[in-house]
Structures are given as structure tokens and as C-alpha cells.
């Protein structure tokens, strides 16, 4: 009987550790999203467009009216490949 009690005790300890790690994971995911958002805001502010100009630019890009230069497209593709590997 002592063995089953030890096993159950170990199970509860592991569950507690899993719960703790899940909480840590959620916190890190939230922090990563916040950092990405801050980076986006910094990039947008660096362009110095007002809301209407930025909106028009993004709509034109999304609709295919404008595109990125080939070297920038290659750079973005490399970044995406690197992110996919991580």
C-alpha cells in the first residue's frame, strides 16, 4: 500500500509542476505578444504616416496595388524561415 500512496503523491507533485509550467508558458506567450506589438508600433511611428496614410498604404499592399521591393521580399522570406525553424 505504501507504494500506491507514493505513486499518487508523485502524480500530484507532477500535476502541480505541470500547472506551474503552463502558467509560466501563458505569461511568456503574453509577454512575447506584447513585445511584438511594441515593435510594430515603433516601426509604424518611424514611418511617420498619419492614420489615414497608413490605412491607405496597408489596404493598397493587401490588395496587391503595391508590393515590396524584391530584396525586401527575400529578406522577409528568410526571416519567416528562421522563425519556422525555431
PDB file of C-alpha atoms in Angstrom, residues 12-77:
ATOM      1  CA  UNK A  12       0.109  15.160  -7.528  1.00  0.00           C
ATOM      2  CA  UNK A  13       3.585  16.699  -7.429  1.00  0.00           C
ATOM      3  CA  UNK A  14       3.912  16.350 -11.194  1.00  0.00           C
ATOM      4  CA  UNK A  15       0.438  17.815 -11.754  1.00  0.00           C
ATOM      5  CA  UNK A  16       1.400  20.814  -9.637  1.00  0.00           C
ATOM      6  CA  UNK A  17       4.614  21.273 -11.634  1.00  0.00           C
ATOM      7  CA  UNK A  18       2.713  20.993 -14.925  1.00  0.00           C
ATOM      8  CA  UNK A  19       0.208  23.583 -13.768  1.00  0.00           C
ATOM      9  CA  UNK A  20       3.025  25.893 -12.749  1.00  0.00           C
ATOM     10  CA  UNK A  21       4.775  25.473 -16.118  1.00  0.00           C
ATOM     11  CA  UNK A  22       1.516  26.061 -18.028  1.00  0.00           C
ATOM     12  CA  UNK A  23       1.055  29.314 -16.135  1.00  0.00           C
ATOM     13  CA  UNK A  24       4.642  30.310 -16.946  1.00  0.00           C
ATOM     14  CA  UNK A  25       4.075  29.432 -20.619  1.00  0.00           C
ATOM     15  CA  UNK A  26       0.957  31.632 -20.792  1.00  0.00           C
ATOM     16  CA  UNK A  27       2.872  34.506 -19.187  1.00  0.00           C
ATOM     17  CA  UNK A  28       5.741  34.161 -21.670  1.00  0.00           C
ATOM     18  CA  UNK A  29       3.353  33.963 -24.631  1.00  0.00           C
ATOM     19  CA  UNK A  30       1.629  37.140 -23.439  1.00  0.00           C
ATOM     20  CA  UNK A  31       4.975  38.882 -22.963  1.00  0.00           C
ATOM     21  CA  UNK A  32       6.083  37.847 -26.475  1.00  0.00           C
ATOM     22  CA  UNK A  33       2.843  39.214 -27.968  1.00  0.00           C
ATOM     23  CA  UNK A  34       3.298  42.498 -26.093  1.00  0.00           C
ATOM     24  CA  UNK A  35       6.883  42.812 -27.355  1.00  0.00           C
ATOM     25  CA  UNK A  36       5.772  42.121 -30.939  1.00  0.00           C
ATOM     26  CA  UNK A  37       3.073  44.778 -30.612  1.00  0.00           C
ATOM     27  CA  UNK A  38       5.588  47.299 -29.269  1.00  0.00           C
ATOM     28  CA  UNK A  39       7.922  46.524 -32.162  1.00  0.00           C
ATOM     29  CA  UNK A  40       5.085  47.096 -34.646  1.00  0.00           C
ATOM     30  CA  UNK A  41       4.196  50.406 -33.009  1.00  0.00           C
ATOM     31  CA  UNK A  42       7.837  51.526 -33.144  1.00  0.00           C
ATOM     32  CA  UNK A  43       8.081  50.644 -36.841  1.00  0.00           C
ATOM     33  CA  UNK A  44       4.869  52.491 -37.639  1.00  0.00           C
ATOM     34  CA  UNK A  45       5.988  55.575 -35.737  1.00  0.00           C
ATOM     35  CA  UNK A  46       9.309  55.516 -37.592  1.00  0.00           C
ATOM     36  CA  UNK A  47       7.456  55.784 -40.916  1.00  0.00           C
ATOM     37  CA  UNK A  48       5.753  58.987 -39.746  1.00  0.00           C
ATOM     38  CA  UNK A  49       2.437  58.432 -41.520  1.00  0.00           C
ATOM     39  CA  UNK A  50      -0.830  59.610 -40.094  1.00  0.00           C
ATOM     40  CA  UNK A  51      -3.672  57.125 -39.580  1.00  0.00           C
ATOM     41  CA  UNK A  52      -5.266  57.769 -42.974  1.00  0.00           C
ATOM     42  CA  UNK A  53      -1.987  57.409 -44.852  1.00  0.00           C
ATOM     43  CA  UNK A  54      -1.078  54.229 -43.015  1.00  0.00           C
ATOM     44  CA  UNK A  55      -4.521  52.758 -43.576  1.00  0.00           C
ATOM     45  CA  UNK A  56      -4.377  53.577 -47.297  1.00  0.00           C
ATOM     46  CA  UNK A  57      -0.897  52.083 -47.580  1.00  0.00           C
ATOM     47  CA  UNK A  58      -1.876  48.852 -45.834  1.00  0.00           C
ATOM     48  CA  UNK A  59      -5.031  48.490 -47.937  1.00  0.00           C
ATOM     49  CA  UNK A  60      -3.051  49.050 -51.136  1.00  0.00           C
ATOM     50  CA  UNK A  61      -0.455  46.481 -50.052  1.00  0.00           C
ATOM     51  CA  UNK A  62      -3.097  43.938 -49.028  1.00  0.00           C
ATOM     52  CA  UNK A  63      -4.931  44.335 -52.337  1.00  0.00           C
ATOM     53  CA  UNK A  64      -1.732  43.944 -54.364  1.00  0.00           C
ATOM     54  CA  UNK A  65      -1.719  47.506 -55.739  1.00  0.00           C
ATOM     55  CA  UNK A  66       1.774  47.942 -54.315  1.00  0.00           C
ATOM     56  CA  UNK A  67       4.424  45.390 -53.418  1.00  0.00           C
ATOM     57  CA  UNK A  68       7.699  45.292 -51.565  1.00  0.00           C
ATOM     58  CA  UNK A  69      10.976  45.516 -53.477  1.00  0.00           C
ATOM     59  CA  UNK A  70      12.418  42.089 -54.351  1.00  0.00           C
ATOM     60  CA  UNK A  71      15.292  42.367 -51.846  1.00  0.00           C
ATOM     61  CA  UNK A  72      12.851  43.099 -49.013  1.00  0.00           C
ATOM     62  CA  UNK A  73      10.649  40.170 -50.027  1.00  0.00           C
ATOM     63  CA  UNK A  74      13.687  37.867 -49.915  1.00  0.00           C
ATOM     64  CA  UNK A  75      14.663  39.227 -46.509  1.00  0.00           C
ATOM     65  CA  UNK A  76      11.147  38.659 -45.154  1.00  0.00           C
ATOM     66  CA  UNK A  77      11.114  35.123 -46.545  1.00  0.00           C
TER      67      UNK A  77
END
